[in-house]
Amino acid sequence: MKKIINKTEDIVPEMISGLVKTNPDLVKEIEGTTAVVRNDEKFAEQKQVGVVSGGGSGHEPLHAGYVGDGMLSAAVAGEVFTSPTPDQIYEAIKAVDQGQGVLLIVKNYSGDVMNFDMAKEMAEADDIEIKTIVVDDDISVENSEFTQGKRGVAGTVLVEKIVGAAARSGMNLTDLAKLGQNVIDQTKTIGIALHAATVPAVGHPGFELAKDEIEYGIGIHNERGYAVEKIKPSNQLANELIEKIMNEFTDKSGSFAVLVNGMGGTLLMEQYIFANDVLNELNDKKIDVKFSKVGNQVTSLDMQGVSLTIMKADDSWIKMLKEPVTTIGW
Amino acid sequence: MKKIINKTEDIVPEMISGLVKTNPDLVKEIEGTTAVVRNDEKFAEQKQVGVVSGGGSGHEPLHAGYVGDGMLSAAVAGEVFTSPTPDQIYEAIKAVDQGQGVLLIVKNYSGDVMNFDMAKEMAEADDIEIKTIVVDDDISVENSEFTQGKRGVAGTVLVEKIVGAAARSGMNLTDLAKLGQNVIDQTKTIGIALHAATVPAVGHPGFELAKDEIEYGIGIHNERGYAVEKIKPSNQLANELIEKIMNEFTDKSGSFAVLVNGMGGTLLMEQYIFANDVLNELNDKKIDVKFSKVGNQVTSLDMQGVSLTIMKADDSWIKMLKEPVTTIGW
């Protein structure tokens, strides 16, 4: 395993330090942590509900890349594929609370759920009002290696975008948590892998696939999915994933949003080809896609593959997805 | 080679089609080509010098990802690692000319230089005023497999950003070409590879490196560089590249801009760690870095590696680098 790093144990603090140094007008480190908080001029004056997310590292630009005006107030980075500690999350909550409470956006992984819950208790002891929403958009499997229920994956970034826009517009904590849960309920994702990710401290891929095989239904921590099959042309892959996802929506009328997400080791070129096939097929099915996005948004280290997220979206959500933000990664 | 594609020969048109479908408010295809032109509301009313770039595909988001208000007016995509044809470039020129002439930004590769030159002649026969600037920022080698003189690599995106900002502000064609040449003269890049790129139609990496080796001075089309050595920690790599690049500047006072560019197969995590080391070392050397950027800006398919670009930048250039743009990839 060749990597451009120094010591394996310094990966996360050095990454966060690099991110902050290259974006000083956007974010700053919360002292003594690997969490970052907004550092833009508007932050102090906006007086909004704080929005905090976080999780293990290795999914960049998630979450630190989504901190900024109109999206997250702060993000907490754990070690690679490892939940941040409760005290780090607690520091992030304190850094963003402006007296109107704080919403926590948590991906459904057992470690994250537990540690964000402990941080919530610590903050509540300080009389900071906290609500939590748990993203579980991955429809490929029920329960998983590190999860009770469905996993939280790429749909998280759409939840962060909509909730962040609503928080900026002045929505209160209770309504914000309700909105977030509604968005989660309408957000469905499946991912495929051509090659598993290599965790730097481990040094080899999490699982092996033959030269012509892909895995359907992977998670973002090398969790295996529901089937291994021969690779197919992009348009067939698109049609299969769309079929599975659209089955989750009983009402196929109204507006939809689409995210084609690269897992880290798959080129933008392939992501656009896949997106072209996805949008052609949805168009054939008369699905009204009003927002779409393509890119490495929620990665899994160097995993090769893509995920497809489809959201049945209220028109007000489409508007919020399109609003400009000042972040590194959106 | 597993890839999310359909037919190899359809890669570029399908990629461009996906990019346009997912960003209809920003760009549209120029009919009968794989070139894209601005489609935002401001385009028609701005009446500025047109700025056109392009080149072989496989470097995404370059160039189509930089089309938008404040950057390129149009971008022309050739086949993978292959220059676009003169007639495609000519169509792009016609699509952006608003009577004030068109500036062509060409990366120094023999095929690109030749084809942009032919397109220039075709446009001049239509009485469209054209000027060309050729980016040759790669200081690692003189002449190369596909180039006379130095290669044009990642610094191209900084040239496009500054020239695009100046064009938006109303600068005339003659001054714009002069500005562009001044920026090129102050922009220096070296890249390293941990693993060569695989061209889809070829199916295997362009060259082989041992498990602990890296190549110094690679180009963006699998051109070999000036040395193969054992991999070193990120901070040593940063110091070596900085040493070589800063030797090119006789005057080390004033403001500088820095770009840490991922080659496609290297994680954002590693890019930020490397950027952290770069900025620490430049700070130790009392170099005044006023702008820095990190990310996959000018890639080489799935090549693993990074390039470092340093520009001695007039403060007006720093301002132009920081101005907001509406593009997919900046």
PDB file of N, CA, C and O in Angstrom, chain B residues 76-105:
ATOM      1  N   VAL B  76     -13.895  22.256 -25.051  1.00  0.00           N
ATOM      2  CA  VAL B  76     -13.986  21.251 -26.100  1.00  0.00           C
ATOM      3  C   VAL B  76     -13.292  19.976 -25.620  1.00  0.00           C
ATOM      4  O   VAL B  76     -12.133  20.016 -25.225  1.00  0.00           O
ATOM      5  N   ALA B  77     -14.020  18.865 -25.650  1.00  0.00           N
ATOM      6  CA  ALA B  77     -13.476  17.599 -25.152  1.00  0.00           C
ATOM      7  C   ALA B  77     -13.106  16.686 -26.317  1.00  0.00           C
ATOM      8  O   ALA B  77     -13.968  16.318 -27.121  1.00  0.00           O
ATOM      9  N   GLY B  78     -11.845  16.312 -26.403  1.00  0.00           N
ATOM     10  CA  GLY B  78     -11.410  15.308 -27.375  1.00  0.00           C
ATOM     11  C   GLY B  78     -11.624  13.910 -26.815  1.00  0.00           C
ATOM     12  O   GLY B  78     -12.115  13.729 -25.698  1.00  0.00           O
ATOM     13  N   GLU B  79     -11.265  12.916 -27.597  1.00  0.00           N
ATOM     14  CA  GLU B  79     -11.254  11.549 -27.077  1.00  0.00           C
ATOM     15  C   GLU B  79     -10.268  11.472 -25.913  1.00  0.00           C
ATOM     16  O   GLU B  79      -9.520  12.408 -25.656  1.00  0.00           O
ATOM     17  N   VAL B  80     -10.224  10.328 -25.202  1.00  0.00           N
ATOM     18  CA  VAL B  80      -9.346  10.189 -24.042  1.00  0.00           C
ATOM     19  C   VAL B  80      -7.886  10.416 -24.456  1.00  0.00           C
ATOM     20  O   VAL B  80      -7.394   9.767 -25.385  1.00  0.00           O
ATOM     21  N   PHE B  81      -7.244  11.361 -23.795  1.00  0.00           N
ATOM     22  CA  PHE B  81      -5.834  11.716 -24.030  1.00  0.00           C
ATOM     23  C   PHE B  81      -5.566  12.078 -25.494  1.00  0.00           C
ATOM     24  O   PHE B  81      -4.451  11.866 -26.003  1.00  0.00           O
ATOM     25  N   THR B  82      -6.551  12.638 -26.194  1.00  0.00           N
ATOM     26  CA  THR B  82      -6.413  12.956 -27.615  1.00  0.00           C
ATOM     27  C   THR B  82      -6.982  14.344 -27.871  1.00  0.00           C
ATOM     28  O   THR B  82      -8.081  14.661 -27.399  1.00  0.00           O
ATOM     29  N   SER B  83      -6.290  15.146 -28.635  1.00  0.00           N
ATOM     30  CA  SER B  83      -6.754  16.504 -28.902  1.00  0.00           C
ATOM     31  C   SER B  83      -8.126  16.513 -29.562  1.00  0.00           C
ATOM     32  O   SER B  83      -8.440  15.642 -30.371  1.00  0.00           O
ATOM     33  N   PRO B  84      -8.966  17.511 -29.227  1.00  0.00           N
ATOM     34  CA  PRO B  84     -10.200  17.683 -29.991  1.00  0.00           C
ATOM     35  C   PRO B  84      -9.849  18.089 -31.426  1.00  0.00           C
ATOM     36  O   PRO B  84      -8.772  18.616 -31.677  1.00  0.00           O
ATOM     37  N   THR B  85     -10.761  17.863 -32.344  1.00  0.00           N
ATOM     38  CA  THR B  85     -10.502  18.194 -33.750  1.00  0.00           C
ATOM     39  C   THR B  85     -10.702  19.691 -33.984  1.00  0.00           C
ATOM     40  O   THR B  85     -11.457  20.351 -33.252  1.00  0.00           O
ATOM     41  N   PRO B  86     -10.044  20.236 -35.025  1.00  0.00           N
ATOM     42  CA  PRO B  86     -10.168  21.678 -35.307  1.00  0.00           C
ATOM     43  C   PRO B  86     -11.612  22.112 -35.520  1.00  0.00           C
ATOM     44  O   PRO B  86     -12.009  23.201 -35.068  1.00  0.00           O
ATOM     45  N   ASP B  87     -12.416  21.285 -36.166  1.00  0.00           N
ATOM     46  CA  ASP B  87     -13.793  21.716 -36.432  1.00  0.00           C
ATOM     47  C   ASP B  87     -14.611  21.822 -35.154  1.00  0.00           C
ATOM     48  O   ASP B  87     -15.484  22.685 -35.025  1.00  0.00           O
ATOM     49  N   GLN B  88     -14.318  20.960 -34.155  1.00  0.00           N
ATOM     50  CA  GLN B  88     -15.018  21.068 -32.864  1.00  0.00           C
ATOM     51  C   GLN B  88     -14.617  22.367 -32.154  1.00  0.00           C
ATOM     52  O   GLN B  88     -15.464  23.058 -31.573  1.00  0.00           O
ATOM     53  N   ILE B  89     -13.324  22.665 -32.207  1.00  0.00           N
ATOM     54  CA  ILE B  89     -12.838  23.895 -31.557  1.00  0.00           C
ATOM     55  C   ILE B  89     -13.446  25.123 -32.257  1.00  0.00           C
ATOM     56  O   ILE B  89     -13.874  26.080 -31.605  1.00  0.00           O
ATOM     57  N   TYR B  90     -13.497  25.047 -33.579  1.00  0.00           N
ATOM     58  CA  TYR B  90     -14.073  26.141 -34.386  1.00  0.00           C
ATOM     59  C   TYR B  90     -15.548  26.381 -34.013  1.00  0.00           C
ATOM     60  O   TYR B  90     -15.988  27.532 -33.866  1.00  0.00           O
ATOM     61  N   GLU B  91     -16.295  25.305 -33.830  1.00  0.00           N
ATOM     62  CA  GLU B  91     -17.698  25.451 -33.417  1.00  0.00           C
ATOM     63  C   GLU B  91     -17.802  26.132 -32.052  1.00  0.00           C
ATOM     64  O   GLU B  91     -18.698  26.952 -31.826  1.00  0.00           O
ATOM     65  N   ALA B  92     -16.900  25.787 -31.150  1.00  0.00           N
ATOM     66  CA  ALA B  92     -16.911  26.406 -29.811  1.00  0.00           C
ATOM     67  C   ALA B  92     -16.596  27.891 -29.902  1.00  0.00           C
ATOM     68  O   ALA B  92     -17.223  28.722 -29.230  1.00  0.00           O
ATOM     69  N   ILE B  93     -15.636  28.238 -30.756  1.00  0.00           N
ATOM     70  CA  ILE B  93     -15.287  29.657 -30.940  1.00  0.00           C
ATOM     71  C   ILE B  93     -16.506  30.429 -31.433  1.00  0.00           C
ATOM     72  O   ILE B  93     -16.850  31.491 -30.901  1.00  0.00           O
ATOM     73  N   LYS B  94     -17.175  29.881 -32.442  1.00  0.00           N
ATOM     74  CA  LYS B  94     -18.350  30.582 -32.999  1.00  0.00           C
ATOM     75  C   LYS B  94     -19.457  30.714 -31.953  1.00  0.00           C
ATOM     76  O   LYS B  94     -20.183  31.712 -31.922  1.00  0.00           O
ATOM     77  N   ALA B  95     -19.564  29.709 -31.090  1.00  0.00           N
ATOM     78  CA  ALA B  95     -20.647  29.722 -30.090  1.00  0.00           C
ATOM     79  C   ALA B  95     -20.448  30.792 -29.017  1.00  0.00           C
ATOM     80  O   ALA B  95     -21.404  31.186 -28.350  1.00  0.00           O
ATOM     81  N   VAL B  96     -19.209  31.243 -28.828  1.00  0.00           N
ATOM     82  CA  VAL B  96     -18.956  32.201 -27.737  1.00  0.00           C
ATOM     83  C   VAL B  96     -18.609  33.598 -28.218  1.00  0.00           C
ATOM     84  O   VAL B  96     -18.586  34.536 -27.413  1.00  0.00           O
ATOM     85  N   ASP B  97     -18.315  33.748 -29.487  1.00  0.00           N
ATOM     86  CA  ASP B  97     -17.903  35.073 -29.961  1.00  0.00           C
ATOM     87  C   ASP B  97     -19.066  36.063 -29.878  1.00  0.00           C
ATOM     88  O   ASP B  97     -20.154  35.805 -30.395  1.00  0.00           O
ATOM     89  N   GLN B  98     -18.824  37.169 -29.199  1.00  0.00           N
ATOM     90  CA  GLN B  98     -19.857  38.210 -29.080  1.00  0.00           C
ATOM     91  C   GLN B  98     -19.349  39.499 -29.715  1.00  0.00           C
ATOM     92  O   GLN B  98     -19.736  40.600 -29.324  1.00  0.00           O
ATOM     93  N   GLY B  99     -18.410  39.335 -30.685  1.00  0.00           N
ATOM     94  CA  GLY B  99     -17.890  40.506 -31.400  1.00  0.00           C
ATOM     95  C   GLY B  99     -16.663  41.128 -30.772  1.00  0.00           C
ATOM     96  O   GLY B  99     -16.108  42.089 -31.288  1.00  0.00           O
ATOM     97  N   GLN B 100     -16.229  40.586 -29.639  1.00  0.00           N
ATOM     98  CA  GLN B 100     -15.062  41.160 -28.971  1.00  0.00           C
ATOM     99  C   GLN B 100     -13.857  40.228 -29.029  1.00  0.00           C
ATOM    100  O   GLN B 100     -12.860  40.444 -28.371  1.00  0.00           O
ATOM    101  N   GLY B 101     -13.990  39.180 -29.829  1.00  0.00           N
ATOM    102  CA  GLY B 101     -12.876  38.252 -30.006  1.00  0.00           C
ATOM    103  C   GLY B 101     -12.890  37.129 -28.990  1.00  0.00           C
ATOM    104  O   GLY B 101     -13.704  37.119 -28.053  1.00  0.00           O
ATOM    105  N   VAL B 102     -11.994  36.180 -29.212  1.00  0.00           N
ATOM    106  CA  VAL B 102     -11.959  34.972 -28.399  1.00  0.00           C
ATOM    107  C   VAL B 102     -10.510  34.627 -28.046  1.00  0.00           C
ATOM    108  O   VAL B 102      -9.630  34.639 -28.913  1.00  0.00           O
ATOM    109  N   LEU B 103     -10.293  34.328 -26.771  1.00  0.00           N
ATOM    110  CA  LEU B 103      -8.974  33.869 -26.318  1.00  0.00           C
ATOM    111  C   LEU B 103      -8.990  32.354 -26.179  1.00  0.00           C
ATOM    112  O   LEU B 103      -9.891  31.794 -25.549  1.00  0.00           O
ATOM    113  N   LEU B 104      -7.989  31.705 -26.779  1.00  0.00           N
ATOM    114  CA  LEU B 104      -7.857  30.244 -26.651  1.00  0.00           C
ATOM    115  C   LEU B 104      -6.786  29.930 -25.609  1.00  0.00           C
ATOM    116  O   LEU B 104      -5.669  30.446 -25.677  1.00  0.00           O
ATOM    117  N   ILE B 105      -7.137  29.085 -24.635  1.00  0.00           N
ATOM    118  CA  ILE B 105      -6.159  28.635 -23.627  1.00  0.00           C
ATOM    119  C   ILE B 105      -5.822  27.182 -23.947  1.00  0.00           C
ATOM    120  O   ILE B 105      -6.680  26.301 -23.866  1.00  0.00           O
TER     121      ILE B 105
END
